[in-house]
Coordinates of C-alpha atoms in Angstrom, one line a residue:
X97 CA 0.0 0.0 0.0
X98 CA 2.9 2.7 0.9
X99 CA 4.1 1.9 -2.5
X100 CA 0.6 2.8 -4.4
X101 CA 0.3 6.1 -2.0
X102 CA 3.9 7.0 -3.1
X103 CA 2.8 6.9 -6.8
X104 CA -0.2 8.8 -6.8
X105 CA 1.8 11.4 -4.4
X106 CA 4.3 11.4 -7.3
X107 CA 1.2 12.1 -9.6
X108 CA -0.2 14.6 -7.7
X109 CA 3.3 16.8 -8.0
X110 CA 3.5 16.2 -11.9
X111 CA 0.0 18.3 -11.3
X112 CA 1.5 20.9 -9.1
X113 CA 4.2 21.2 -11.0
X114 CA 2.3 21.9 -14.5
X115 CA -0.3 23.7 -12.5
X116 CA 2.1 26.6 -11.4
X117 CA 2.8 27.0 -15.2
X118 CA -1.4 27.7 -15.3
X119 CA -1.5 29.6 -12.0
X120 CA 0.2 32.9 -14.0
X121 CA 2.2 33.6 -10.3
X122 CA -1.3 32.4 -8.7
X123 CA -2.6 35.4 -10.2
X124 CA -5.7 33.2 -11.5
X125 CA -8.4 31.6 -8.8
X126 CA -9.2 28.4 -10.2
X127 CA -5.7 27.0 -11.3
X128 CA -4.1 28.3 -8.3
X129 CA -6.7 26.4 -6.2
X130 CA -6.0 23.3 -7.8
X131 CA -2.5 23.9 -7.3
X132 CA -2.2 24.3 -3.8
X133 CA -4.3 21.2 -3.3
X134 CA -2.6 18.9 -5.4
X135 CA 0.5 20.3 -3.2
X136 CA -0.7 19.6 0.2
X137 CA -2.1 16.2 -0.9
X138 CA 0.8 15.3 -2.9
X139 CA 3.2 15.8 0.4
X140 CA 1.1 14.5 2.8
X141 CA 1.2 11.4 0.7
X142 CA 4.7 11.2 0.8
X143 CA 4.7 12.1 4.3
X144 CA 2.7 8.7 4.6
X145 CA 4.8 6.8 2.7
X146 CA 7.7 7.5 4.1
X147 CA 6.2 5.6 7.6
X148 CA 7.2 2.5 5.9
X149 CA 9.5 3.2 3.3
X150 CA 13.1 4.3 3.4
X151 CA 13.2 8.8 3.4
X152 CA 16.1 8.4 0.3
X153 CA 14.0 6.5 -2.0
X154 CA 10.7 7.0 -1.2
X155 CA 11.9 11.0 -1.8
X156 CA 13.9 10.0 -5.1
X157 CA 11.1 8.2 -6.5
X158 CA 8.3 11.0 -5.7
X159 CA 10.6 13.4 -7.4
X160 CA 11.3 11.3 -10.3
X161 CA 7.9 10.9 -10.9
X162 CA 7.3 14.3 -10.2
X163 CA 10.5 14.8 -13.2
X164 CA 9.3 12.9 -15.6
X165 CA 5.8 13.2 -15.2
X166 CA 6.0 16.8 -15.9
X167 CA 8.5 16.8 -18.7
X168 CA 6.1 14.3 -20.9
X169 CA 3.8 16.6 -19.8
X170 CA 5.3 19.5 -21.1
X171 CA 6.2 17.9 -24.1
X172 CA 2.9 16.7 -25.4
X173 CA 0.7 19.6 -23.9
X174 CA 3.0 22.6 -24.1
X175 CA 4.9 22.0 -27.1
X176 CA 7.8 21.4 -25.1
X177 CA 11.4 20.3 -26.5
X178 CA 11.1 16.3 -27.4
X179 CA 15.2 16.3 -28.7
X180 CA 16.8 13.0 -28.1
X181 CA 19.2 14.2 -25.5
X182 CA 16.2 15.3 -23.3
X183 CA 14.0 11.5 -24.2
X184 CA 17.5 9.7 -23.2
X185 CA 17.9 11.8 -20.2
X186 CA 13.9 10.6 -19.5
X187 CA 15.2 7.1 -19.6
X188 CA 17.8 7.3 -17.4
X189 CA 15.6 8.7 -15.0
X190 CA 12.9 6.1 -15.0
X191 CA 15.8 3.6 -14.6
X192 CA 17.2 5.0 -11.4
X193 CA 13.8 4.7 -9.9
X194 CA 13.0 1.7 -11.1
X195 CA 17.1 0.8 -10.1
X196 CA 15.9 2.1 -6.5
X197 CA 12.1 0.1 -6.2
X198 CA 14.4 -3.1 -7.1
X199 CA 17.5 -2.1 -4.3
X200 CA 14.1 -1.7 -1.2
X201 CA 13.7 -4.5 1.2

């Protein structure tokens, strides 16, 4: 269970992260809102988590997620840079948290 909660904490910052892009310096009500929420939930989460799972990669996983999560993101709904250097990057990303989920007892 600590490992689904740390996953949709990791979610939850991909849509804080991409949410202060929308927020315009939380200038705007209703993205600013959404923001601060997915913020608070998204830690909280990983607060949880990190009961049972070990601070360095519970942490480095919610940030990865967070990493990745919002580069796709940015890629596919802002028109963001998709070069190969920044896809390969991506990669090695995803493989230090999966590297870290396999190194957990």
């Amino acid at each position: 269970m600590p490992w689904l909660v740390l996953v949709i904490a990791g979610l939850l910052e991909v849509v804080w992260a991409v949410g202060l892009k929308y927020t315009q310096g939380f200038t705007r009500l209703t993205p600013s809102v959404i923001t601060v929420s997915a913020m608070i939930i998204s830690i909280a989460m990983l607060s949880w988590a990190m009961k049972t799972l070990p601070v360095g990669t519970a942490y480095a996983i919610w940030t990865g997620i967070g990493a990745v999560g919002a580069s796709i993101t940015g890629i596919i709904l802002l028109g963001e840079s998709a070069s190969p250097a920044r896809i390969i990057s991506l990669v090695f990303i995803v493989a230090g948290i999966i590297g870290l989920k396999l190194s957990t007892h």
